[in-house]
mmCIF file of C-alpha atoms and ligand atoms in Angstrom:
data_model
loop_
_atom_site.group_PDB
_atom_site.id
_atom_site.type_symbol
_atom_site.label_atom_id
_atom_site.label_comp_id
_atom_site.label_asym_id
_atom_site.label_seq_id
_atom_site.Cartn_x
_atom_site.Cartn_y
_atom_site.Cartn_z
ATOM 1 C CA MET A 11 0.764 -43.592 19.756
ATOM 2 C CA ALA A 12 -1.409 -44.983 16.995
ATOM 3 C CA PHE A 13 -3.384 -42.616 14.812
ATOM 4 C CA GLY A 14 -6.056 -43.721 12.388
ATOM 5 C CA ARG A 15 -6.008 -42.161 8.932
ATOM 6 C CA SER A 16 -8.844 -39.823 9.737
ATOM 7 C CA SER A 17 -7.247 -38.435 12.872
ATOM 8 C CA ARG A 18 -3.952 -38.018 11.065
ATOM 9 C CA THR A 19 -5.501 -35.775 8.444
ATOM 10 C CA LYS A 20 -6.734 -33.489 11.206
ATOM 11 C CA THR A 21 -3.305 -33.103 12.732
ATOM 12 C CA PRO A 22 -2.321 -29.492 12.175
ATOM 13 C CA VAL A 23 0.790 -28.925 10.096
ATOM 14 C CA GLU A 24 3.796 -27.486 11.830
ATOM 15 C CA PRO A 25 4.049 -24.028 10.326
ATOM 16 C CA VAL A 26 7.163 -22.902 8.528
ATOM 17 C CA THR A 27 8.710 -20.051 10.453
ATOM 18 C CA LEU A 28 10.639 -17.339 8.698
ATOM 19 C CA LYS A 29 12.684 -14.530 10.112
ATOM 20 C CA ILE A 30 12.258 -11.056 8.701
ATOM 21 C CA LEU A 31 14.200 -7.962 9.709
ATOM 22 C CA VAL A 32 12.649 -4.517 9.932
ATOM 23 C CA ALA A 33 15.174 -1.738 9.383
ATOM 24 C CA GLY A 34 15.313 1.969 8.626
ATOM 25 C CA GLY A 35 16.278 5.225 10.249
ATOM 26 C CA PHE A 36 15.322 6.599 13.615
ATOM 27 C CA GLY A 37 11.616 7.404 13.903
ATOM 28 C CA VAL A 38 10.692 5.881 10.558
ATOM 29 C CA GLY A 39 8.086 3.571 12.100
ATOM 30 C CA LYS A 40 9.804 0.231 12.817
ATOM 31 C CA THR A 41 8.354 -0.187 16.295
ATOM 32 C CA THR A 42 4.965 0.931 14.985
ATOM 33 C CA LEU A 43 5.089 -1.585 12.134
ATOM 34 C CA VAL A 44 5.983 -4.521 14.355
ATOM 35 C CA GLY A 45 3.334 -3.505 16.899
ATOM 36 C CA ALA A 46 0.649 -3.139 14.208
ATOM 37 C CA VAL A 47 0.824 -6.776 13.149
ATOM 38 C CA SER A 48 2.247 -8.705 16.045
ATOM 39 C CA GLU A 49 0.116 -11.374 17.685
ATOM 40 C CA ILE A 50 2.265 -11.336 20.748
ATOM 41 C CA ARG A 51 2.903 -8.318 22.850
ATOM 42 C CA PRO A 52 5.891 -6.801 21.105
ATOM 43 C CA LEU A 53 9.014 -7.158 23.144
ATOM 44 C CA ARG A 54 10.727 -3.853 23.485
ATOM 45 C CA THR A 55 13.233 -2.309 25.723
ATOM 46 C CA GLU A 56 11.400 0.978 25.558
ATOM 47 C CA GLU A 57 8.555 0.735 28.010
ATOM 48 C CA VAL A 58 7.346 4.320 27.934
ATOM 49 C CA LEU A 59 5.339 3.761 24.810
ATOM 50 C CA THR A 60 3.598 6.637 23.168
ATOM 51 C CA GLU A 61 1.657 4.678 20.602
ATOM 52 C CA ALA A 62 0.098 1.967 22.738
ATOM 53 C CA GLY A 63 -3.491 2.608 23.685
ATOM 54 C CA ARG A 64 -3.568 6.006 22.135
ATOM 55 C CA PRO A 65 -5.627 6.978 19.103
ATOM 56 C CA VAL A 66 -3.244 6.941 16.187
ATOM 57 C CA ASP A 67 -4.776 9.896 14.418
ATOM 58 C CA ASP A 68 -3.637 12.394 17.014
ATOM 59 C CA LEU A 69 -0.003 11.654 16.270
ATOM 60 C CA HIS A 70 2.007 13.892 14.060
ATOM 61 C CA GLY A 71 4.876 11.738 12.970
ATOM 62 C CA VAL A 72 8.346 11.910 14.398
ATOM 63 C CA GLU A 73 7.632 15.146 16.160
ATOM 64 C CA SER A 74 5.537 13.261 18.719
ATOM 65 C CA LYS A 75 8.127 10.559 19.272
ATOM 66 C CA THR A 76 9.198 10.448 22.887
ATOM 67 C CA THR A 77 10.813 7.045 23.182
ATOM 68 C CA THR A 78 13.356 5.073 21.257
ATOM 69 C CA THR A 79 14.141 1.410 20.934
ATOM 70 C CA VAL A 80 17.486 0.661 22.468
ATOM 71 C CA ALA A 81 17.786 -2.998 21.609
ATOM 72 C CA MET A 82 15.091 -4.256 19.282
ATOM 73 C CA ASP A 83 11.472 -4.902 18.498
ATOM 74 C CA PHE A 84 10.281 -8.452 18.241
ATOM 75 C CA GLY A 85 6.952 -9.712 16.989
ATOM 76 C CA ARG A 86 5.195 -12.642 15.397
ATOM 77 C CA ILE A 87 2.543 -12.841 12.707
ATOM 78 C CA THR A 88 0.795 -15.861 11.226
ATOM 79 C CA LEU A 89 0.447 -15.070 7.535
ATOM 80 C CA ARG A 90 -1.197 -18.396 6.778
ATOM 81 C CA GLU A 91 -1.824 -21.359 9.050
ATOM 82 C CA ASP A 92 1.365 -22.904 7.684
ATOM 83 C CA LEU A 93 3.476 -19.751 7.574
ATOM 84 C CA VAL A 94 4.598 -17.752 10.579
ATOM 85 C CA LEU A 95 6.907 -14.751 10.446
ATOM 86 C CA TYR A 96 9.115 -13.599 13.253
ATOM 87 C CA LEU A 97 9.857 -9.915 12.967
ATOM 88 C CA PHE A 98 13.002 -8.366 14.342
ATOM 89 C CA GLY A 99 13.282 -4.608 14.350
ATOM 90 C CA THR A 100 16.857 -3.525 13.950
ATOM 91 C CA PRO A 101 18.181 -1.024 16.449
ATOM 92 C CA GLY A 102 17.852 2.462 15.043
ATOM 93 C CA GLN A 103 20.838 3.981 16.723
ATOM 94 C CA ASP A 104 24.254 3.874 15.154
ATOM 95 C CA ARG A 105 25.979 2.687 18.274
ATOM 96 C CA PHE A 106 23.963 -0.547 18.136
ATOM 97 C CA TRP A 107 25.100 -1.533 14.669
ATOM 98 C CA PHE A 108 27.166 -4.348 16.133
ATOM 99 C CA LEU A 109 23.901 -6.141 16.915
ATOM 100 C CA TRP A 110 22.875 -6.269 13.294
ATOM 101 C CA ASP A 111 25.129 -9.128 12.231
ATOM 102 C CA GLU A 112 23.749 -11.170 15.080
ATOM 103 C CA LEU A 113 20.170 -10.310 14.137
ATOM 104 C CA ALA A 114 20.740 -10.947 10.438
ATOM 105 C CA GLN A 115 21.691 -14.591 11.039
ATOM 106 C CA GLY A 116 19.161 -16.804 9.342
ATOM 107 C CA ALA A 117 16.981 -13.964 8.102
ATOM 108 C CA LEU A 118 15.052 -14.708 4.913
ATOM 109 C CA GLY A 119 14.718 -11.059 4.042
ATOM 110 C CA ALA A 120 14.162 -7.551 5.287
ATOM 111 C CA VAL A 121 11.896 -4.537 5.086
ATOM 112 C CA VAL A 122 13.651 -1.202 4.885
ATOM 113 C CA LEU A 123 11.247 1.466 6.013
ATOM 114 C CA ALA A 124 11.723 4.906 4.503
ATOM 115 C CA ASP A 125 10.271 8.346 5.094
ATOM 116 C CA THR A 126 10.339 10.612 2.043
ATOM 117 C CA ARG A 127 11.208 13.581 4.271
ATOM 118 C CA ARG A 128 14.430 11.865 5.338
ATOM 119 C CA LEU A 129 15.301 9.292 2.725
ATOM 120 C CA GLU A 130 18.999 9.506 3.543
ATOM 121 C CA ASP A 131 18.245 7.896 6.926
ATOM 122 C CA SER A 132 17.526 4.651 5.086
ATOM 123 C CA PHE A 133 20.754 4.569 3.075
ATOM 124 C CA ALA A 134 22.689 2.742 5.788
ATOM 125 C CA ALA A 135 20.148 -0.081 6.007
ATOM 126 C CA ILE A 136 19.979 -0.442 2.222
ATOM 127 C CA ASP A 137 23.787 -0.578 2.010
ATOM 128 C CA TYR A 138 23.899 -3.123 4.778
ATOM 129 C CA PHE A 139 21.509 -5.576 3.084
ATOM 130 C CA GLU A 140 23.029 -5.018 -0.355
ATOM 131 C CA ARG A 141 26.511 -5.778 0.921
ATOM 132 C CA ARG A 142 25.401 -8.955 2.638
ATOM 133 C CA GLY A 143 23.161 -10.154 -0.161
ATOM 134 C CA ILE A 144 20.074 -10.218 2.071
ATOM 135 C CA PRO A 145 16.929 -9.712 -0.022
ATOM 136 C CA PHE A 146 15.029 -6.609 1.007
ATOM 137 C CA THR A 147 11.974 -4.611 0.026
ATOM 138 C CA VAL A 148 11.704 -0.884 0.606
ATOM 139 C CA ALA A 149 8.451 0.281 2.189
ATOM 140 C CA VAL A 150 7.769 4.002 2.203
ATOM 141 C CA ASN A 151 5.879 4.810 5.403
ATOM 142 C CA CYS A 152 3.420 7.466 4.211
ATOM 143 C CA PHE A 153 3.201 9.914 7.112
ATOM 144 C CA GLU A 154 0.485 12.433 6.733
ATOM 145 C CA GLY A 155 1.900 15.831 5.933
ATOM 146 C CA ALA A 156 4.763 14.264 4.036
ATOM 147 C CA ARG A 157 4.749 14.995 0.329
ATOM 148 C CA ARG A 158 3.900 12.016 -1.883
ATOM 149 C CA TYR A 159 6.371 11.269 -4.628
ATOM 150 C CA PRO A 160 6.033 8.919 -7.595
ATOM 151 C CA THR A 161 7.695 5.573 -6.879
ATOM 152 C CA ASP A 162 10.209 6.142 -9.671
ATOM 153 C CA THR A 163 11.383 9.345 -8.021
ATOM 154 C CA VAL A 164 11.845 7.581 -4.685
ATOM 155 C CA ARG A 165 13.582 4.640 -6.364
ATOM 156 C CA ALA A 166 15.996 6.983 -8.093
ATOM 157 C CA ALA A 167 16.706 8.906 -4.891
ATOM 158 C CA LEU A 168 17.461 5.657 -3.076
ATOM 159 C CA ASP A 169 19.431 4.377 -6.074
ATOM 160 C CA LEU A 170 17.613 1.035 -5.940
ATOM 161 C CA ASP A 171 18.521 -1.838 -8.198
ATOM 162 C CA PRO A 172 15.706 -2.628 -10.650
ATOM 163 C CA GLU A 173 14.975 -5.920 -8.911
ATOM 164 C CA VAL A 174 14.390 -4.339 -5.501
ATOM 165 C CA GLU A 175 10.715 -3.770 -4.849
ATOM 166 C CA LEU A 176 9.393 -0.504 -3.491
ATOM 167 C CA VAL A 177 5.949 -0.328 -1.927
ATOM 168 C CA MET A 178 3.944 2.319 -0.095
ATOM 169 C CA CYS A 179 2.582 1.561 3.350
ATOM 170 C CA ASP A 180 1.097 2.869 6.561
ATOM 171 C CA ALA A 181 3.097 1.340 9.400
ATOM 172 C CA ARG A 182 0.128 1.750 11.763
ATOM 173 C CA ASP A 183 -2.227 -0.274 9.597
ATOM 174 C CA ARG A 184 -2.302 -4.040 10.033
ATOM 175 C CA GLU A 185 -3.491 -4.868 6.525
ATOM 176 C CA SER A 186 -1.027 -2.473 4.958
ATOM 177 C CA VAL A 187 1.854 -3.974 6.922
ATOM 178 C CA LYS A 188 0.679 -7.488 6.093
ATOM 179 C CA SER A 189 0.847 -6.753 2.392
ATOM 180 C CA VAL A 190 4.353 -5.365 2.823
ATOM 181 C CA LEU A 191 5.381 -8.583 4.570
ATOM 182 C CA VAL A 192 3.825 -10.708 1.850
ATOM 183 C CA ALA A 193 5.822 -8.715 -0.717
ATOM 184 C CA VAL A 194 9.027 -9.247 1.273
ATOM 185 C CA VAL A 195 8.481 -12.984 1.600
ATOM 186 C CA GLU A 196 7.544 -13.439 -2.053
ATOM 187 C CA HIS A 197 10.510 -11.405 -3.234
ATOM 188 C CA ALA A 198 12.940 -13.253 -0.980
ATOM 189 C CA LEU A 199 11.578 -16.649 -2.025
ATOM 190 C CA VAL A 200 11.873 -15.799 -5.715
ATOM 191 C CA LEU A 201 15.506 -14.784 -5.183
ATOM 192 C CA ALA A 202 16.252 -17.870 -3.068
ATOM 193 C CA ASP A 203 14.680 -20.054 -5.730
ATOM 194 C CA ARG A 204 16.755 -18.439 -8.446
ATOM 195 C CA GLU A 205 19.912 -19.001 -6.424
ATOM 196 C CA HIS A 206 19.174 -22.667 -5.950
ATOM 197 C CA ALA A 207 17.915 -23.317 -9.447
ATOM 198 C CA PRO A 208 20.097 -25.598 -11.543
ATOM 199 C CA VAL A 209 22.293 -23.644 -13.900
ATOM 200 C CA ALA A 210 20.852 -23.752 -17.405
ATOM 201 C CA THR A 211 23.151 -25.439 -19.883
HETATM 202 N N1 LIG B 313 1.330 9.868 11.410
HETATM 203 C C1 LIG B 313 2.038 8.761 11.443
HETATM 204 N N2 LIG B 313 2.812 8.535 12.500
HETATM 205 C C2 LIG B 313 3.553 7.406 12.527
HETATM 206 C C3 LIG B 313 3.518 6.464 11.478
HETATM 207 N N3 LIG B 313 4.393 5.470 11.765
HETATM 208 C C4 LIG B 313 4.937 5.784 12.955
HETATM 209 N N4 LIG B 313 4.409 6.953 13.423
HETATM 210 C C5 LIG B 313 4.768 7.647 14.641
HETATM 211 O O1 LIG B 313 6.092 8.099 14.463
HETATM 212 C C6 LIG B 313 6.831 7.936 15.634
HETATM 213 C C7 LIG B 313 8.044 7.073 15.380
HETATM 214 O O2 LIG B 313 7.661 5.751 15.121
HETATM 215 P P1 LIG B 313 8.458 4.502 15.711
HETATM 216 O O3 LIG B 313 7.689 3.306 15.282
HETATM 217 O O4 LIG B 313 8.742 4.646 17.142
HETATM 218 O O5 LIG B 313 9.824 4.617 14.895
HETATM 219 P P2 LIG B 313 11.141 3.722 15.017
HETATM 220 O O6 LIG B 313 12.176 4.608 15.632
HETATM 221 O O7 LIG B 313 11.501 3.410 13.591
HETATM 222 O O8 LIG B 313 10.827 2.507 15.817
HETATM 223 C C8 LIG B 313 5.882 7.334 16.679
HETATM 224 O O9 LIG B 313 5.386 8.369 17.471
HETATM 225 C C9 LIG B 313 4.798 6.722 15.822
HETATM 226 O O10 LIG B 313 3.562 6.697 16.477
HETATM 227 C C10 LIG B 313 2.656 6.726 10.370
HETATM 228 O O11 LIG B 313 2.557 5.950 9.422
HETATM 229 N N5 LIG B 313 1.952 7.889 10.409
HETATM 230 MG MG1 LIG B 314 11.631 1.855 17.508
#
């Protein structure tokens, strides 16, 4: 097929696709986060959804949670026309940990969601990514009714390395989640760049 120069310039670029994991304890908001930004109907094994089609402001956090994700959440978001993220929510239940290694294959980075009322629920995910050298960003899902803490306090409680970013978010809010994802991608790319940079002599 012959294309003139002008038609070639109009050919859309194939977007780069990146894989991002979404982890954190049970009820921390992983399914909510993926659902808030996904352009495709999130694929879930839980079909009795509480959050879909229901006003978000009548929810009261974990207390209103009636379903759980058995396998995983999957979603897609186009951050820019040339950059598409595939989101994979990690299974929240301990007995599905064996799926993580499979999911982590080829992931650029991860979001670890945390709830300040139950920070310890995020330790396992943080340990997991630290041990495997997968870049991650911690996003505190600010549930209403949960006390707000200064980021330094949360960082100390999670024992985060100085280079790990910690951001605040609302997992129900598209723009908020988008900025978390941008932070994750930027952080992971900086680390990847550093790893591949020629060693200074
Ligand atoms: N108030 C409030 N509720 C939230 C927020 N994020 C999630 N939820 C609710 O908390 C419950 C657990 O969230 P879910 O996404 O299922 O958690 P997961 O187990 O990590 O997938 C659901 O009922 C959500 O609607 C939030 O930022 N604020
Ligand atoms: Mg879930």
